Tab-separated table of C-alpha atoms and ligand atoms in Angstrom:
chain	number	residue	atom	x	y	z
A	1	MET	CA	117.209	66.900	-247.038
A	2	VAL	CA	119.590	67.250	-244.530
A	3	ASN	CA	120.115	70.968	-243.228
A	4	PRO	CA	122.442	72.938	-244.766
A	5	VAL	CA	124.463	73.875	-242.132
A	6	VAL	CA	124.030	69.997	-240.150
A	7	ARG	CA	125.245	68.508	-243.429
A	8	ASP	CA	128.739	71.199	-243.525
A	9	ILE	CA	128.873	70.629	-239.254
A	10	LEU	CA	129.292	66.325	-240.188
A	11	LYS	CA	131.581	67.279	-243.108
A	12	ARG	CA	133.746	68.959	-241.129
A	13	TYR	CA	133.718	66.501	-237.813
A	14	THR	CA	135.028	63.593	-240.362
A	15	GLN	CA	138.640	65.347	-238.764
A	16	VAL	CA	137.622	64.737	-235.311
A	17	TRP	CA	135.942	61.129	-235.682
A	18	ALA	CA	138.861	59.688	-237.344
A	19	LEU	CA	141.460	61.886	-234.539
A	20	GLY	CA	138.459	60.073	-231.797
A	21	HIS	CA	139.188	56.489	-234.406
A	22	SER	CA	142.984	56.861	-233.931
A	23	MET	CA	142.545	57.291	-230.734
A	24	ALA	CA	140.582	54.499	-229.462
A	25	VAL	CA	142.697	51.834	-231.864
A	26	LEU	CA	146.254	53.395	-229.475
A	27	GLY	CA	144.202	53.135	-226.344
A	28	TRP	CA	143.114	49.419	-227.586
A	29	ASP	CA	146.504	48.767	-227.989
A	30	THR	CA	147.990	49.791	-224.934
A	31	GLU	CA	145.726	47.324	-222.821
A	32	THR	CA	146.309	44.279	-225.205
A	33	HIS	CA	149.776	43.823	-227.288
A	34	MET	CA	151.701	47.059	-226.321
A	35	PRO	CA	154.982	45.957	-224.390
A	36	GLU	CA	155.473	48.038	-221.726
A	37	ALA	CA	158.342	50.229	-222.719
A	38	GLY	CA	155.878	51.701	-225.573
A	39	SER	CA	153.728	53.901	-222.683
A	40	LYS	CA	156.036	56.898	-222.760
A	41	PRO	CA	156.038	57.436	-226.860
A	42	ARG	CA	152.212	55.936	-226.822
A	43	GLY	CA	151.416	58.682	-223.615
A	44	MET	CA	153.495	61.326	-225.576
A	45	ALA	CA	151.018	60.648	-229.410
A	46	SER	CA	148.245	60.251	-227.028
A	47	GLY	CA	148.436	63.168	-225.632
A	48	GLN	CA	149.309	65.228	-229.296
A	49	LEU	CA	145.907	63.764	-230.720
A	50	ALA	CA	144.591	64.603	-228.015
A	51	VAL	CA	145.208	68.418	-228.480
A	52	LEU	CA	144.241	67.819	-232.769
A	53	ALA	CA	141.030	66.705	-231.641
A	54	GLN	CA	140.204	69.754	-229.206
A	55	LYS	CA	141.092	72.289	-231.824
A	56	ALA	CA	138.848	70.595	-234.360
A	57	THR	CA	136.099	70.181	-232.413
A	58	VAL	CA	136.517	73.777	-231.075
A	59	SER	CA	136.610	74.887	-235.103
A	60	LEU	CA	133.377	73.545	-235.850
A	61	ASP	CA	131.587	75.733	-232.844
A	62	PRO	CA	130.609	78.708	-235.330
A	63	LEU	CA	128.838	76.066	-237.639
A	64	VAL	CA	127.415	74.292	-234.566
A	65	LYS	CA	126.057	78.045	-233.037
A	66	LYS	CA	124.753	78.432	-236.381
A	67	ALA	CA	122.566	75.310	-235.828
A	68	GLU	CA	121.475	76.346	-232.883
A	69	LYS	CA	119.542	79.298	-234.748
A	70	ALA	CA	118.014	76.626	-237.150
A	71	ARG	CA	114.256	75.930	-237.201
A	72	ASN	CA	113.012	72.413	-238.298
A	73	LEU	CA	115.723	70.618	-237.408
A	74	ASP	CA	114.858	66.619	-237.185
A	75	ASP	CA	115.642	64.063	-234.024
A	76	TRP	CA	119.203	63.003	-235.663
A	77	GLU	CA	120.303	66.722	-236.756
A	78	MET	CA	119.094	68.363	-233.247
A	79	GLY	CA	121.230	65.116	-231.618
A	80	ILE	CA	124.158	66.214	-233.782
A	81	VAL	CA	123.683	69.949	-231.958
A	82	ARG	CA	123.065	68.929	-228.430
A	83	VAL	CA	125.929	66.413	-228.296
A	84	LEU	CA	128.521	68.763	-230.205
A	85	ARG	CA	127.518	71.553	-227.723
A	86	ARG	CA	128.134	69.043	-224.614
A	87	SER	CA	131.816	68.680	-225.942
A	88	LEU	CA	132.133	72.166	-227.052
A	89	ASP	CA	130.944	72.685	-223.188
A	90	TYR	CA	133.394	70.915	-221.993
A	91	TYR	CA	136.319	72.650	-223.981
A	92	LEU	CA	135.478	75.806	-224.502
A	93	LYS	CA	134.571	76.867	-220.160
A	94	ILE	CA	137.623	74.012	-219.048
A	95	PRO	CA	141.050	75.848	-219.706
A	96	PRO	CA	144.012	73.865	-221.367
A	97	GLU	CA	146.227	74.526	-218.361
A	98	LEU	CA	143.188	73.237	-215.760
A	99	VAL	CA	143.337	69.860	-218.356
A	100	ASP	CA	146.880	69.867	-218.240
A	101	GLU	CA	146.695	69.817	-214.374
A	102	ILE	CA	144.771	67.680	-213.990
A	103	GLN	CA	146.379	65.301	-216.597
A	104	ARG	CA	149.058	65.539	-214.546
A	105	VAL	CA	148.182	65.185	-211.282
A	106	THR	CA	145.611	62.472	-211.527
A	107	THR	CA	148.916	59.888	-213.400
A	108	GLU	CA	150.734	60.812	-210.274
A	109	ALA	CA	147.528	60.182	-208.190
A	110	THR	CA	146.919	56.339	-209.980
A	111	VAL	CA	150.408	55.259	-208.984
A	112	VAL	CA	150.155	56.281	-205.770
A	113	TRP	CA	147.096	55.273	-205.459
A	114	ARG	CA	148.103	51.536	-206.396
A	115	THR	CA	150.446	51.835	-203.344
A	116	ALA	CA	148.230	53.059	-200.959
A	117	ARG	CA	145.968	49.967	-201.930
A	118	LYS	CA	148.793	47.105	-201.407
A	119	LYS	CA	149.455	48.928	-198.068
A	120	SER	CA	146.277	49.632	-196.982
A	121	ASP	CA	147.196	53.000	-196.015
A	122	PHE	CA	144.741	56.111	-197.060
A	123	ARG	CA	147.639	58.984	-195.233
A	124	LEU	CA	149.280	58.514	-198.664
A	125	PHE	CA	146.829	58.734	-200.796
A	126	ARG	CA	144.836	61.909	-199.080
A	127	PRO	CA	147.244	64.551	-200.555
A	128	HIS	CA	146.806	63.396	-203.988
A	129	LEU	CA	143.035	62.995	-203.452
A	130	GLU	CA	142.939	66.929	-201.894
A	131	ASN	CA	144.127	68.017	-205.468
A	132	ILE	CA	142.102	65.906	-207.481
A	133	VAL	CA	139.090	67.698	-205.404
A	134	ARG	CA	140.177	70.980	-205.432
A	135	LEU	CA	140.377	70.634	-209.240
A	136	GLN	CA	137.123	68.462	-209.604
A	137	ARG	CA	135.132	71.935	-207.687
A	138	GLU	CA	137.321	74.008	-210.008
A	139	VAL	CA	135.685	71.679	-213.249
A	140	ALA	CA	132.176	72.437	-211.587
A	141	ASP	CA	132.790	75.532	-211.424
A	142	ARG	CA	133.472	76.663	-214.845
A	143	LEU	CA	130.814	73.882	-216.107
A	144	GLY	CA	128.335	75.740	-214.205
A	145	TYR	CA	125.248	74.132	-212.031
A	146	SER	CA	122.584	75.093	-210.237
A	147	GLY	CA	121.614	73.495	-206.939
A	148	HIS	CA	124.137	71.380	-205.611
A	149	PRO	CA	127.901	71.484	-207.521
A	150	TYR	CA	128.124	67.810	-207.922
A	151	ASN	CA	125.499	68.156	-210.576
A	152	ALA	CA	127.803	69.754	-212.691
A	153	LEU	CA	129.872	66.238	-212.358
A	154	LEU	CA	127.336	64.359	-212.311
A	155	ASP	CA	125.971	65.542	-216.307
A	156	MET	CA	129.531	64.546	-217.193
A	157	PHE	CA	128.959	60.757	-217.182
A	158	GLU	CA	124.745	60.869	-217.299
A	159	GLU	CA	123.567	63.842	-219.449
A	160	GLY	CA	120.514	65.799	-217.236
A	161	PHE	CA	120.890	63.569	-214.048
A	162	THR	CA	120.885	65.738	-210.627
A	163	VAL	CA	121.566	65.192	-207.290
A	164	SER	CA	118.054	65.129	-206.457
A	165	ASP	CA	117.587	62.368	-209.399
A	166	ALA	CA	120.037	60.006	-207.415
A	167	ASP	CA	118.753	60.979	-203.746
A	168	ASP	CA	115.204	59.880	-205.483
A	169	VAL	CA	116.576	56.800	-207.109
A	170	TYR	CA	118.494	55.308	-203.619
A	171	ALA	CA	116.079	56.586	-201.737
A	172	ALA	CA	113.298	54.464	-203.067
A	173	LEU	CA	115.997	51.771	-203.575
A	174	ILE	CA	118.067	51.163	-200.713
A	175	PRO	CA	115.512	50.291	-197.605
A	176	LYS	CA	112.888	47.753	-199.546
A	177	SER	CA	116.506	46.174	-200.799
A	178	ARG	CA	118.046	45.871	-197.736
A	179	ARG	CA	114.187	43.786	-196.559
A	180	ILE	CA	115.112	41.253	-199.844
A	181	LEU	CA	118.150	40.982	-199.032
A	182	GLU	CA	117.664	40.340	-194.689
A	183	LYS	CA	114.972	37.525	-196.529
A	184	VAL	CA	117.570	35.594	-199.066
A	185	THR	CA	120.348	35.839	-196.409
A	186	ALA	CA	117.877	34.262	-193.715
A	187	GLU	CA	115.708	31.569	-196.235
A	188	GLY	CA	119.770	30.245	-197.327
A	189	ILE	CA	118.903	29.051	-200.748
A	190	TYR	CA	121.239	31.448	-202.176
A	191	PRO	CA	124.652	29.966	-200.712
A	192	PRO	CA	127.012	32.969	-199.447
A	193	LYS	CA	129.941	30.806	-201.023
A	194	HIS	CA	130.255	27.827	-203.852
A	195	PRO	CA	133.026	24.784	-203.960
A	196	LEU	CA	133.286	26.197	-207.325
A	197	GLU	CA	134.678	29.444	-206.851
A	198	SER	CA	137.712	27.657	-205.157
A	199	VAL	CA	138.331	24.889	-208.406
A	200	VAL	CA	141.324	26.166	-210.324
A	201	TYR	CA	140.826	25.960	-214.203
A	202	ASP	CA	143.112	25.911	-217.368
A	203	THR	CA	143.074	29.580	-219.380
A	204	GLU	CA	143.634	27.412	-222.517
A	205	ALA	CA	139.849	25.863	-221.756
A	206	MET	CA	138.373	29.014	-220.467
A	207	ALA	CA	139.486	30.452	-223.420
A	208	ARG	CA	137.394	28.198	-225.807
A	209	VAL	CA	134.497	28.636	-223.570
A	210	ASN	CA	134.331	32.056	-223.869
A	211	GLY	CA	134.661	31.763	-227.323
A	212	ASP	CA	131.701	29.485	-228.098
A	213	VAL	CA	129.953	32.023	-225.483
A	214	VAL	CA	130.646	34.905	-228.062
A	215	GLU	CA	128.909	32.355	-230.999
A	216	LEU	CA	126.179	31.671	-228.636
A	217	LEU	CA	125.086	35.741	-228.195
A	218	LYS	CA	125.464	35.900	-231.785
A	219	MET	CA	128.296	38.376	-231.723
A	220	PRO	CA	129.259	38.805	-235.787
A	221	ALA	CA	132.761	37.574	-236.646
A	222	ASP	CA	133.611	39.935	-239.113
A	223	ARG	CA	132.359	43.211	-236.790
A	224	PHE	CA	134.220	42.574	-233.361
A	225	ARG	CA	137.032	40.857	-231.355
A	226	MET	CA	137.982	39.447	-228.077
A	227	ASP	CA	141.247	39.993	-226.221
A	228	VAL	CA	142.568	39.617	-222.970
A	229	SER	CA	143.427	42.335	-220.318
A	230	THR	CA	143.999	43.149	-217.034
A	231	HIS	CA	140.478	45.170	-216.539
A	232	PRO	CA	138.181	43.850	-218.683
A	233	PHE	CA	136.746	46.586	-221.222
A	234	THR	CA	134.622	47.391	-224.381
A	235	THR	CA	135.864	50.316	-227.295
A	236	GLN	CA	133.860	50.742	-230.249
A	237	ILE	CA	136.712	51.908	-232.725
A	238	ALA	CA	133.993	52.185	-235.277
A	239	SER	CA	130.644	51.241	-236.212
A	240	ASP	CA	131.975	47.979	-237.567
A	241	ASP	CA	134.785	47.289	-235.398
A	242	VAL	CA	133.457	46.646	-231.782
A	243	ARG	CA	136.138	44.898	-229.828
A	244	ILE	CA	135.982	43.739	-225.988
A	245	THR	CA	138.735	41.991	-223.371
A	246	THR	CA	137.868	39.955	-220.930
A	247	ARG	CA	140.968	38.439	-218.105
A	248	TYR	CA	141.578	34.921	-216.817
A	249	GLU	CA	142.463	34.522	-213.148
A	250	GLY	CA	142.326	30.736	-213.156
A	251	ARG	CA	139.918	30.533	-210.565
A	252	SER	CA	136.568	30.200	-210.326
A	253	PHE	CA	135.544	30.390	-213.794
A	254	LYS	CA	132.292	32.578	-213.264
A	255	GLU	CA	134.885	35.555	-213.066
A	256	SER	CA	135.741	34.818	-216.643
A	257	LEU	CA	132.296	34.135	-217.793
A	258	PHE	CA	130.552	37.421	-216.496
A	259	SER	CA	133.575	39.692	-217.928
A	260	THR	CA	133.182	38.239	-221.321
A	261	ILE	CA	129.132	38.095	-221.025
A	262	HIS	CA	129.061	41.412	-219.671
A	263	GLU	CA	131.383	43.233	-222.474
A	264	SER	CA	129.733	41.667	-225.410
A	265	GLY	CA	126.512	43.067	-223.548
A	266	HIS	CA	128.101	46.777	-223.930
A	267	ALA	CA	129.780	45.714	-227.896
A	268	ILE	CA	126.106	44.747	-228.468
A	269	TYR	CA	124.931	48.084	-228.210
A	270	GLY	CA	127.978	49.462	-230.067
A	271	LEU	CA	127.350	46.965	-233.011
A	272	GLY	CA	122.964	47.800	-232.940
A	273	VAL	CA	123.615	51.817	-233.364
A	274	GLY	CA	121.772	53.098	-236.621
A	275	ALA	CA	123.881	52.895	-240.113
A	276	LYS	CA	123.376	56.731	-240.381
A	277	LEU	CA	124.642	57.695	-237.353
A	278	ALA	CA	128.317	56.239	-238.899
A	279	TYR	CA	131.272	58.769	-238.609
A	280	THR	CA	128.759	61.251	-237.008
A	281	PRO	CA	128.712	62.102	-233.304
A	282	LEU	CA	125.955	59.979	-232.765
A	283	ALA	CA	127.900	56.673	-233.162
A	284	ASP	CA	128.005	56.695	-229.079
A	285	GLY	CA	125.428	54.859	-226.759
A	286	ALA	CA	123.242	57.877	-225.014
A	287	SER	CA	124.960	57.659	-221.421
A	288	TYR	CA	127.303	55.435	-219.220
A	289	GLY	CA	124.084	54.459	-217.756
A	290	VAL	CA	121.710	53.485	-220.504
A	291	HIS	CA	125.204	51.534	-221.897
A	292	GLU	CA	126.029	49.837	-218.572
A	293	SER	CA	122.112	48.353	-218.403
A	294	GLN	CA	123.198	46.275	-221.533
A	295	SER	CA	125.529	44.604	-220.408
A	296	ARG	CA	124.250	44.387	-217.034
A	297	PHE	CA	120.705	42.847	-218.772
A	298	TRP	CA	123.135	40.214	-220.810
A	299	GLU	CA	125.440	39.803	-218.284
A	300	ASN	CA	122.817	39.363	-214.887
A	301	VAL	CA	119.196	39.416	-216.577
A	302	VAL	CA	120.201	36.951	-219.359
A	303	GLY	CA	123.305	34.796	-218.043
A	304	ARG	CA	122.582	34.372	-214.858
A	305	SER	CA	119.336	32.913	-214.825
A	306	ARG	CA	118.512	28.735	-214.798
A	307	GLU	CA	117.696	29.351	-218.999
A	308	PHE	CA	120.760	30.411	-219.901
A	309	VAL	CA	122.783	27.621	-217.486
A	310	ARG	CA	121.178	24.984	-219.350
A	311	LEU	CA	122.336	27.144	-223.084
A	312	LEU	CA	125.813	26.888	-221.621
A	313	ARG	CA	126.287	23.360	-220.472
A	314	PRO	CA	127.560	22.223	-223.913
A	315	THR	CA	130.596	24.083	-223.831
A	316	LEU	CA	131.438	24.032	-220.020
A	317	GLY	CA	130.933	20.060	-220.302
A	318	LYS	CA	133.294	19.650	-223.335
A	319	ASN	CA	136.002	22.232	-221.972
A	320	LEU	CA	135.826	22.338	-217.821
A	321	PRO	CA	135.031	18.565	-217.199
A	322	PHE	CA	134.951	19.361	-213.157
A	323	VAL	CA	131.584	21.400	-213.806
A	324	LYS	CA	129.960	17.826	-214.828
A	325	ARG	CA	130.057	17.017	-210.793
A	326	TYR	CA	127.245	19.681	-210.362
A	327	ASP	CA	124.184	19.464	-211.777
A	328	ASP	CA	122.348	22.763	-213.769
A	329	GLU	CA	120.839	23.978	-210.493
A	330	GLN	CA	124.214	23.992	-208.611
A	331	LEU	CA	126.011	25.762	-211.265
A	332	TYR	CA	122.763	28.131	-210.952
A	333	LEU	CA	123.450	29.053	-207.486
A	334	TYR	CA	127.463	29.232	-207.991
A	335	PHE	CA	126.469	32.005	-210.499
A	336	ASN	CA	124.328	33.553	-207.681
A	337	THR	CA	126.031	33.572	-204.592
A	338	VAL	CA	124.606	36.183	-201.902
A	339	ARG	CA	127.052	37.920	-199.781
A	340	LYS	CA	127.766	40.735	-198.162
A	341	SER	CA	130.917	42.156	-198.791
A	342	PHE	CA	133.186	44.743	-198.791
A	343	ILE	CA	134.395	44.624	-202.207
A	344	ARG	CA	131.825	46.858	-205.276
A	345	VAL	CA	133.063	44.254	-207.958
A	346	GLU	CA	133.052	41.347	-206.300
A	347	ALA	CA	129.395	41.673	-204.990
A	348	ASP	CA	125.879	40.162	-206.650
A	349	GLU	CA	123.174	41.650	-207.851
A	350	LEU	CA	121.408	41.895	-204.679
A	351	THR	CA	124.525	43.568	-202.988
A	352	TYR	CA	125.301	45.458	-205.417
A	353	ASN	CA	123.766	49.129	-205.179
A	354	PHE	CA	124.360	49.317	-201.760
A	355	HIS	CA	128.243	49.742	-202.729
A	356	THR	CA	127.101	52.636	-205.412
A	357	ALA	CA	125.134	54.431	-202.841
A	358	VAL	CA	128.145	54.597	-200.511
A	359	ARG	CA	130.372	56.256	-202.600
A	360	TYR	CA	127.520	57.999	-204.064
A	361	ASP	CA	126.603	59.374	-200.392
A	362	VAL	CA	130.188	60.049	-199.908
A	363	GLU	CA	131.177	61.695	-203.177
A	364	LYS	CA	128.336	64.128	-202.517
A	365	LYS	CA	129.805	65.240	-199.022
A	366	ILE	CA	132.532	65.867	-200.613
A	367	ILE	CA	132.240	67.956	-203.377
A	368	ALA	CA	129.947	70.272	-201.375
A	369	GLY	CA	132.654	70.667	-198.973
A	370	GLU	CA	130.990	68.892	-195.613
A	371	VAL	CA	133.767	66.260	-195.666
A	372	THR	CA	137.424	66.901	-196.100
A	373	PRO	CA	139.399	64.251	-197.532
A	374	SER	CA	141.408	63.135	-194.009
A	375	GLU	CA	137.344	62.353	-192.939
A	376	VAL	CA	136.941	60.677	-195.958
A	377	PRO	CA	138.144	57.164	-194.778
A	378	GLU	CA	135.728	56.991	-191.219
A	379	ILE	CA	133.469	57.868	-193.282
A	380	TRP	CA	133.560	55.599	-195.612
A	381	ASN	CA	133.265	52.756	-193.160
A	382	ASP	CA	130.697	54.358	-191.548
A	383	THR	CA	128.275	54.503	-194.230
A	384	PHE	CA	129.506	51.302	-195.028
A	385	ASP	CA	128.203	50.156	-192.121
A	386	GLU	CA	125.434	51.966	-191.969
A	387	TYR	CA	124.094	50.652	-195.412
A	388	LEU	CA	124.776	47.316	-195.111
A	389	GLY	CA	125.341	46.531	-191.315
A	390	VAL	CA	129.943	45.219	-191.615
A	391	ARG	CA	132.300	47.079	-191.484
A	392	PRO	CA	135.372	47.367	-193.563
A	393	LYS	CA	138.634	46.468	-191.199
A	394	ASN	CA	140.690	48.339	-193.281
A	395	ASP	CA	141.012	51.303	-196.564
A	396	ALA	CA	141.938	48.448	-198.931
A	397	GLU	CA	138.187	46.931	-198.340
A	398	GLY	CA	137.182	50.721	-197.679
A	399	ALA	CA	137.765	53.545	-199.881
A	400	LEU	CA	140.691	53.051	-201.453
A	401	GLN	CA	139.078	49.743	-203.272
A	402	ASP	CA	138.690	51.771	-206.255
A	403	VAL	CA	140.603	53.217	-209.124
A	404	HIS	CA	138.019	55.757	-209.968
A	405	TRP	CA	138.772	58.862	-207.230
A	406	SER	CA	142.587	58.694	-208.822
A	407	GLY	CA	141.533	59.353	-212.192
A	408	GLY	CA	139.586	62.084	-211.076
A	409	SER	CA	136.718	60.292	-211.459
A	410	PHE	CA	133.843	61.950	-209.650
A	411	GLY	CA	130.054	61.179	-209.845
A	412	TYR	CA	130.265	57.871	-212.044
A	413	PHE	CA	129.052	55.588	-209.466
A	414	ALA	CA	125.547	55.828	-209.761
A	415	THR	CA	125.359	55.077	-213.275
A	416	TYR	CA	125.825	51.647	-212.465
A	417	THR	CA	122.231	51.533	-210.764
A	418	LEU	CA	121.499	53.800	-213.498
A	419	GLY	CA	122.041	50.639	-215.446
A	420	ASN	CA	120.769	47.432	-212.990
A	421	ILE	CA	117.291	49.646	-213.033
A	422	VAL	CA	117.195	49.880	-216.877
A	423	ALA	CA	118.208	46.946	-217.390
A	424	ALA	CA	115.173	45.416	-214.935
A	425	MET	CA	113.038	48.155	-216.856
A	426	ILE	CA	114.359	46.194	-219.856
A	427	TRP	CA	112.893	42.877	-218.128
A	428	HIS	CA	109.948	43.996	-217.059
A	429	LYS	CA	108.912	45.408	-220.655
A	430	MET	CA	109.685	41.739	-221.769
A	431	LYS	CA	106.759	40.458	-219.582
A	432	ASP	CA	108.853	40.236	-216.301
A	433	GLY	CA	111.059	38.041	-217.575
A	434	ASP	CA	108.566	35.629	-219.487
A	435	ALA	CA	109.267	36.569	-222.994
A	436	ILE	CA	113.247	36.202	-222.082
A	437	ARG	CA	112.664	33.001	-220.519
A	438	GLU	CA	110.981	31.687	-223.698
A	439	ALA	CA	113.377	32.890	-225.930
A	440	LEU	CA	115.815	31.667	-224.219
A	441	GLU	CA	114.113	28.444	-224.776
A	442	LYS	CA	114.383	27.711	-227.629
A	443	LYS	CA	117.831	29.259	-227.750
A	444	ASP	CA	116.962	32.222	-229.252
A	445	ILE	CA	119.141	34.885	-229.134
A	446	ILE	CA	118.035	37.134	-232.066
A	447	SER	CA	114.791	38.385	-230.809
A	448	LEU	CA	116.313	39.765	-227.651
A	449	LYS	CA	119.232	41.395	-229.562
A	450	LYS	CA	116.371	42.499	-231.791
A	451	TRP	CA	113.665	44.363	-229.031
A	452	LEU	CA	116.865	45.708	-227.976
A	453	GLY	CA	118.198	46.765	-231.192
A	454	THR	CA	114.599	48.353	-232.557
A	455	ASN	CA	114.066	50.111	-229.314
A	456	ILE	CA	117.304	51.177	-227.996
A	457	HIS	CA	120.622	50.524	-230.055
A	458	ARG	CA	120.055	51.777	-233.205
A	459	TYR	CA	119.037	55.792	-231.969
A	460	GLY	CA	122.815	56.123	-230.799
A	461	ALA	CA	123.223	59.230	-228.842
A	462	THR	CA	119.896	60.599	-229.887
A	463	TYR	CA	118.371	61.358	-227.217
A	464	PRO	CA	119.822	62.539	-224.260
A	465	PRO	CA	119.481	59.187	-221.124
A	466	LYS	CA	116.073	60.795	-219.754
A	467	VAL	CA	114.027	61.464	-223.301
A	468	LEU	CA	115.790	57.973	-224.461
A	469	GLN	CA	114.097	56.235	-221.764
A	470	THR	CA	111.026	57.983	-221.079
A	471	LYS	CA	109.741	56.957	-225.270
A	472	VAL	CA	110.673	52.964	-224.490
A	473	PHE	CA	109.640	52.955	-220.900
A	474	GLY	CA	107.017	55.618	-220.457
A	475	GLU	CA	108.946	57.105	-217.926
A	476	ALA	CA	112.985	58.313	-217.160
A	477	TYR	CA	113.241	55.612	-213.689
A	478	ASN	CA	111.552	52.701	-211.994
A	479	THR	CA	113.713	51.765	-208.999
A	480	ASP	CA	110.161	49.380	-208.354
A	481	ARG	CA	111.136	47.598	-211.637
A	482	LEU	CA	114.775	46.034	-209.908
A	483	LEU	CA	112.920	45.601	-206.854
A	484	ALA	CA	110.055	43.589	-209.038
A	485	TYR	CA	112.974	41.559	-210.316
A	486	PHE	CA	114.783	40.505	-207.541
A	487	GLU	CA	111.764	40.070	-205.730
A	488	LYS	CA	110.763	37.129	-207.922
A	489	LYS	CA	114.240	35.879	-208.538
A	490	PHE	CA	115.423	35.473	-204.701
A	491	LEU	CA	112.338	35.194	-203.411
A	492	ALA	CA	109.513	33.678	-205.463
B	501	MG	MG1	130.881	47.971	-217.816
């Protein structure tokens, strides 16, 4: 028997859901099929829908307040109330003028950022960053926080995650990762470069490989589709309609391959959310970090393993003839080159978390007012040097590399590393990878999906990430699992 107030909430929530559904389709179309000149009307329509969604959500406030006083709510009902309170918090505490200003400032900043990165000139971007930081601090003040103002921003991406959590995670992870990285680099088994990185491929042939890969991953043809976009993404349009995109640069086929596997991991999560959660605020992932753990699990733990290379061999051999010149071990090494690079999106498993650590450090100081935007390039390079022992030569390969700041996203980057940690916690649960290896040797993808579905996916956003992780693993974050995974994979 559903609590009557929650039942009323869900009845009225259908409108919010329908608006979100429509915006998701528009957003997907914008990135995949829309002709360029469609962007202006698309912007107008999306803006109007966003206003309607905000109004429809705010109108739920009295009912949500009532439900918050109700006793004997079950986990599902409490989850609905909690998730709605989080969006109400944002809508009620951040006035429309501020939302508007953020929208205007970030739209312009993103255009300037592109030019600034191309010219590798931080000075062009600096005044925009100053505005964005001012607005982000205002958002933090209005949302409220205890301790560090950055906590308010971290919480928007990872509910309940704080500066003190992140400090603990990085303090436990970085020094030991550095020792592993130095050893792996000194051993020279995992090469810094591989000849396949420069081999050109035929896009249509690669599209057939990606088609076979989603089939190998048992993506359901009637609930899933794959298209092409500049930056790969996943969008959950409904519980039975999840879409991914991939990209084709035409060189080094692993980039396209692992984009497909990564986004499929996000899609598997979306498709695994319980049917009871459809059309409710819970029909989503638990957090950015948990979502990323799913994509990283499939991309890295599964996709970059020796067993998966063997599963890929038939389609690679059939569609990309040049691959025949390389044996399975060579392909495995191509998938797992290890090098200290400056660009996060090109980073391998071992160096990836250094990149997020640098951004986390710098962001935290900016939001605290300890670093001004004009000092950012210098501080960025110093921090990068301190962490990885190499120094970016210019702004393009330093502080300007990622789009996030220009879009006003402060507090995002740590969730990438949380994704890596939680993926390794899953690896640990699966007998330090033995259960994964056994499943892949039998080409048994379904049993892996079943484990994830039963333990993580079916709950959707019912529980906050730390609660969900504690339920599954008995603890929220354990960096030792990621370190153990690195050691077993790269050093054993
Ligand atoms: Mg992702």
